[in-house]
Coordinates of C-alpha atoms in Angstrom, one line a residue:
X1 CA -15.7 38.8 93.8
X2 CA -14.0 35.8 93.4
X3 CA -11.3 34.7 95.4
X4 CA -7.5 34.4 94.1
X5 CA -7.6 30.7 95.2
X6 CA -10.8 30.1 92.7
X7 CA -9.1 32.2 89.8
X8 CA -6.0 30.2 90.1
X9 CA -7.9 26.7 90.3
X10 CA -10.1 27.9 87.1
X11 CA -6.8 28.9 85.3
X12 CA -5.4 25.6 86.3
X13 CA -8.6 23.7 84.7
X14 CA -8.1 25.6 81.8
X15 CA -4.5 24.5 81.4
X16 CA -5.1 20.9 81.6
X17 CA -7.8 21.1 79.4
X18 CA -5.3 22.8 76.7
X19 CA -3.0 20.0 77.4
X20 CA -5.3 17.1 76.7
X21 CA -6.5 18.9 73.3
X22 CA -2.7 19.7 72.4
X23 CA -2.3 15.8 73.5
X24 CA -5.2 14.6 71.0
X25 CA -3.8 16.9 68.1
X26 CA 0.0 15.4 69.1
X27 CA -1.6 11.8 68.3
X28 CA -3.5 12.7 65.3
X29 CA -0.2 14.5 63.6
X30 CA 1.6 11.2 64.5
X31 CA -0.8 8.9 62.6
X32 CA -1.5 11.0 59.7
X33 CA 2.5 10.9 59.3
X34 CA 2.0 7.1 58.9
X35 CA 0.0 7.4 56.2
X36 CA 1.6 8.3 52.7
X37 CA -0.3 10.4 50.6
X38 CA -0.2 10.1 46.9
X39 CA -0.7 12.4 44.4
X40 CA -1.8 11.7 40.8
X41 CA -1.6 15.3 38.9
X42 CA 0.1 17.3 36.7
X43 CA 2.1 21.1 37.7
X44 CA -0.2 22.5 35.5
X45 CA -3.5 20.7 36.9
X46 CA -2.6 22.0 40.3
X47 CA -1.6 25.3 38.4
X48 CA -5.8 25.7 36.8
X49 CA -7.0 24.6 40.3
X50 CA -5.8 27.5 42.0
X51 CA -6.2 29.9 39.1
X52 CA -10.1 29.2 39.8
X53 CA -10.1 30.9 43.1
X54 CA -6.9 32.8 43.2
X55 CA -7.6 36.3 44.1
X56 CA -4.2 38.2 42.7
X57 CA -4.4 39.0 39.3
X58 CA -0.9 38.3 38.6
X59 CA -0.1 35.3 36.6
X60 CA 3.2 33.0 36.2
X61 CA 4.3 30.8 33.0
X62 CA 2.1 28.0 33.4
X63 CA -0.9 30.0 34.3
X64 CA -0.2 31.7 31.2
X65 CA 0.2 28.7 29.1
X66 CA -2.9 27.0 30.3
X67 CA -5.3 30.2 29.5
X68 CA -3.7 30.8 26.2
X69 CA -4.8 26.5 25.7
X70 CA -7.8 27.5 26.5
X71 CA -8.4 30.9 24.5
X72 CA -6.8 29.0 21.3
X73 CA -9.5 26.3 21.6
X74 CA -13.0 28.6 22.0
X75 CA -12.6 32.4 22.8
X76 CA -16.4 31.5 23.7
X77 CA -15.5 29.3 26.2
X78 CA -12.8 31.4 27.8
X79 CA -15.4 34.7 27.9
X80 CA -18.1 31.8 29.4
X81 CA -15.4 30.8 32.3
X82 CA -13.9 33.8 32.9
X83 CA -17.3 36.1 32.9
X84 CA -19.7 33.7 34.1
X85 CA -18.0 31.2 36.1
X86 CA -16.1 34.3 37.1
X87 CA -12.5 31.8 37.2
X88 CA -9.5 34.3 37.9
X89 CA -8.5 34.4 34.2
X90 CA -5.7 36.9 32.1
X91 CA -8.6 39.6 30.4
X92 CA -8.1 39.8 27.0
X93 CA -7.9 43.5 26.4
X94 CA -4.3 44.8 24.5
X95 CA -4.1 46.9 27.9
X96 CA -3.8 43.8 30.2
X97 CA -0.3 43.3 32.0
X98 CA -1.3 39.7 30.7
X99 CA -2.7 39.5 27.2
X100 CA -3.1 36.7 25.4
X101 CA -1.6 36.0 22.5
X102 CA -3.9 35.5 19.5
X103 CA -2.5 33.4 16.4
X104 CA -1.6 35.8 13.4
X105 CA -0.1 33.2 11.1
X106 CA 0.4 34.3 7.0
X107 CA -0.8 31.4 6.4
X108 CA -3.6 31.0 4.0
X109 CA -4.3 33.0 0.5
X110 CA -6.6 35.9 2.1
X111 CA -4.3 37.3 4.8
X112 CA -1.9 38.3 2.5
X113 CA -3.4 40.5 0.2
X114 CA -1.6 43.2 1.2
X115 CA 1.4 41.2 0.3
X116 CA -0.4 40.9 -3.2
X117 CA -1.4 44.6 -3.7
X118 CA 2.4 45.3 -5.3
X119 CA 2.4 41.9 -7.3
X120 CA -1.4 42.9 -8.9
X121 CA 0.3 45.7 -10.4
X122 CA 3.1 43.9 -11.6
X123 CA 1.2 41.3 -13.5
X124 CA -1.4 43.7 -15.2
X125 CA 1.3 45.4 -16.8
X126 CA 2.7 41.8 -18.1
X127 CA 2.0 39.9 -21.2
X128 CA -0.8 37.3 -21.6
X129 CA 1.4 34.9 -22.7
X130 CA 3.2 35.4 -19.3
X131 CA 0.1 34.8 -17.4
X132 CA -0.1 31.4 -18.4
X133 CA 1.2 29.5 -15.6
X134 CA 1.3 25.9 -13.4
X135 CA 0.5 25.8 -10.2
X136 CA 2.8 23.4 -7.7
X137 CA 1.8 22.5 -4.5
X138 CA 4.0 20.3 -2.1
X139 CA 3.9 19.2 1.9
X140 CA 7.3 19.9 3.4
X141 CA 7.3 18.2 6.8
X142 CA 8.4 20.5 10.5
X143 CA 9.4 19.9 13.7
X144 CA 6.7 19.6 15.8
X145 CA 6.5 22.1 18.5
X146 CA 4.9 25.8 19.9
X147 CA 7.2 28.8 20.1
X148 CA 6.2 31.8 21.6
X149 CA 6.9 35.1 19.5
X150 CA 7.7 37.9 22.3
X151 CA 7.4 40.7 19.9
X152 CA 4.2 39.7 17.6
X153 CA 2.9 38.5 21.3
X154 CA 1.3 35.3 19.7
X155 CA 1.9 31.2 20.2
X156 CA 3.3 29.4 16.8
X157 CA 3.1 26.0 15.6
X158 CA -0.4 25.1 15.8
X159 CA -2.1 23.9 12.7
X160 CA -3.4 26.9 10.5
X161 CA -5.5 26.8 7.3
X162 CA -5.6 30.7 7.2
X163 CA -9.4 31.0 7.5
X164 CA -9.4 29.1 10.5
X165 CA -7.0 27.2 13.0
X166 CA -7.0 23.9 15.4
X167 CA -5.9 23.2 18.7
X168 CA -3.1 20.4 17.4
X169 CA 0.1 21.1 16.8
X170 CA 1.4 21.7 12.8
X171 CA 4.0 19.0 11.5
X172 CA 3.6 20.2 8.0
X173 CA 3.5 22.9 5.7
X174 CA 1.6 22.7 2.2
X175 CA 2.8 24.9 0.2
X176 CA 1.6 26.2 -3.7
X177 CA 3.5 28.5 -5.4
X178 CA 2.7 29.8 -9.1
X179 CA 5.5 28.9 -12.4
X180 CA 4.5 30.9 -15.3
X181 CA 5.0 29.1 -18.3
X182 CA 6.1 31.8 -20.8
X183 CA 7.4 34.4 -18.2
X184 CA 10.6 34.5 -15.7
X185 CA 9.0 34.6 -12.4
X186 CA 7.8 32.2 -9.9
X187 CA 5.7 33.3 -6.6
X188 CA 4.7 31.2 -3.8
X189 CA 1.0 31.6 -3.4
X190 CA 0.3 30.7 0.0
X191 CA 0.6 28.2 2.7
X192 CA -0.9 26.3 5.4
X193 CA 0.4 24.3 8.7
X194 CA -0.8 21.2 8.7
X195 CA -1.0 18.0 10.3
X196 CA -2.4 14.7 9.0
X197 CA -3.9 16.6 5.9
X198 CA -7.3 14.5 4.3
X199 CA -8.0 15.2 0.3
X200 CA -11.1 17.0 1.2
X201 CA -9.1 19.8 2.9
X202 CA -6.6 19.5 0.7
X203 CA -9.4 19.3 -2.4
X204 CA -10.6 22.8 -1.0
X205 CA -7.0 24.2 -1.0
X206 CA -6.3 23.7 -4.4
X207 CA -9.8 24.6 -5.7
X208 CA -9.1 28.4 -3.3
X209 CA -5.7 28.7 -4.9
X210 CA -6.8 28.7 -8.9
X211 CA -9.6 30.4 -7.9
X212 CA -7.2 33.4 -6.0
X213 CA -4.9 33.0 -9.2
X214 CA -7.0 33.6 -12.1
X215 CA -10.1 35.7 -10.3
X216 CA -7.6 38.1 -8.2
X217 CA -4.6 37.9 -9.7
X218 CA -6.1 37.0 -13.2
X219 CA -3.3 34.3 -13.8
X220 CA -4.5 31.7 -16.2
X221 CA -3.5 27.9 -14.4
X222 CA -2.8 25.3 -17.2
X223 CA -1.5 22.7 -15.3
X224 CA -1.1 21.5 -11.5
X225 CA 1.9 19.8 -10.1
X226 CA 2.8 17.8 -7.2
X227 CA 4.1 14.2 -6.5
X228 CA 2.6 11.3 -7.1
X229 CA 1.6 10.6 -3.4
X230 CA -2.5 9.3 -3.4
X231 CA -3.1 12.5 -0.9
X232 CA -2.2 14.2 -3.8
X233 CA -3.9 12.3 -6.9
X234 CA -7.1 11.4 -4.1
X235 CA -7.5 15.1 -3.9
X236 CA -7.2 15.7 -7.8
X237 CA -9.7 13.6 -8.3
X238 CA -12.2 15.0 -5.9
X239 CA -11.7 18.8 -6.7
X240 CA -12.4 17.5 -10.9
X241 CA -15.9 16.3 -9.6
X242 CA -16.8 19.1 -7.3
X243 CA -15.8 21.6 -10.4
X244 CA -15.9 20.4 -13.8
X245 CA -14.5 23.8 -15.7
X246 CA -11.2 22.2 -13.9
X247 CA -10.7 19.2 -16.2
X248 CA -8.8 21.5 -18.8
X249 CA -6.2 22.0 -16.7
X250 CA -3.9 19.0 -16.6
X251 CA -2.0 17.0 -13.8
X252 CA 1.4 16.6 -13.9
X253 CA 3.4 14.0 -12.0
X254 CA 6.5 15.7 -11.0
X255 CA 8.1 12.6 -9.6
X256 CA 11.5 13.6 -9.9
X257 CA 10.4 17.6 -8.8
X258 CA 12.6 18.5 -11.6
X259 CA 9.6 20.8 -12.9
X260 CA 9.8 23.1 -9.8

């Protein structure tokens, strides 16, 4: 056994050699305060790192806002991370205490044909002469910006075309709305959120709305009207080429919008 004399001088050994390493880690504290560390990154960068390896499945504001980002630019993608990559993202299941909001704009002609179901009725029982109608189309500019609806549980203010949607954020709305010529009633057809609007998509809205108006509704369009801005006459133009039985209904400048 050994002796109380070797027991305390291995004890003692064993505290100096504490105190040197506690010495070493003294020194190295004190030059890695001279050193100023810089940090080039956003909360919300910082935010995704940590979602990638976080283990709780709870999630804060920013969390939230970076995986509904995500989930509004591929649904692909966000199954792809979240299942494969297997980052610590919000499920997408209505039972999650996080769901993510999916977009359910009106906008467009198709998601509102329920809205049209009561107006179908109305205008079958009307006369021909009523059905004859213009069809005005305008861009009335928004404040860009996203707003979160709490009780639809979806993210607003992205551009929205109905059919489909893009990541970038509306700062107009085009709208087109029906004038019967004969008749007493006007009815805004549809609209879309938009932002920097070409005359090809705006070609193809045009082109959708008489279609909707005189196959579903079975209005008959005589006339379209809208400013004389070249979006407007540019897209005119091209919907005339891509469908000839068009050119019988006429253009009408509305410059002083006194026809609306």
């Amino acid at each position: 056994m050994e002796s109380i004399t070797q027991i305390a001088r291995n004890l003692h050994l064993q505290a100096e050699q504490l105190e040197r390493e506690n010495f070493e880690l003294y020194n190295k504290i004190e030059q890695l305060k001279k050193f100023t560390v810089c940090v080039d990154g956003s909360e919300e960068a910082f935010a995704f790192a940590k979602m990638i390896c976080k283990a709780d499945k709870t999630f804060n504001e920013i969390e939230k806002r970076i995986s509904q980002q995500i989930y509004l630019i591929s649904s692909k993608l966000y199954d792809f991370m979240r299942n494969e990559l297997k980052f610590n993202l919000p499920i997408t299941s209505s039972g999650s205490p996080c769901r993510l909001p999916v977009q359910k704009f009106n906008a467009g002609i198709k998601s509102n044909d329920n809205t049209f179901k009561h107006i179908k009725d109305v205008l079958n029982r009307t006369r021909e002469t009523e059905k004859i109608c213009s069809l005005h189309f305008d861009e009335v500019g928004v404040e860009k910006c996203l707003t979160y609806n709490e009780e639809d549980d979806v993210v607003e203010g992205f551009v929205d075309f109905g059919s489909s949607k893009e990541a970038v954020i509306a700062s107009g709305i085009m709208c087109f709305m029906i004038r019967s010529l004969f008749g007493n009633y006007k009815l805004l057809l549809s609209y879309y959120c938009v932002n920097n609007l070409n005359s090809d998509k705006l070609s193809v809205m045009i082109a959708d709305n008489i279609d909707y108006a005189q196959s579903e509704l079975g209005l008959d369009i005589k006339a379209l009207v809208c400013d004389g801005c070249r979006l407007n006459i540019s897209a005119i133009k091209k919907i005339r080429k891509k469908k000839p039985e068009y050119e019988s209904i006429m253009s009408i400048i509305d410059y002083s919008h006194l026809n609306r």
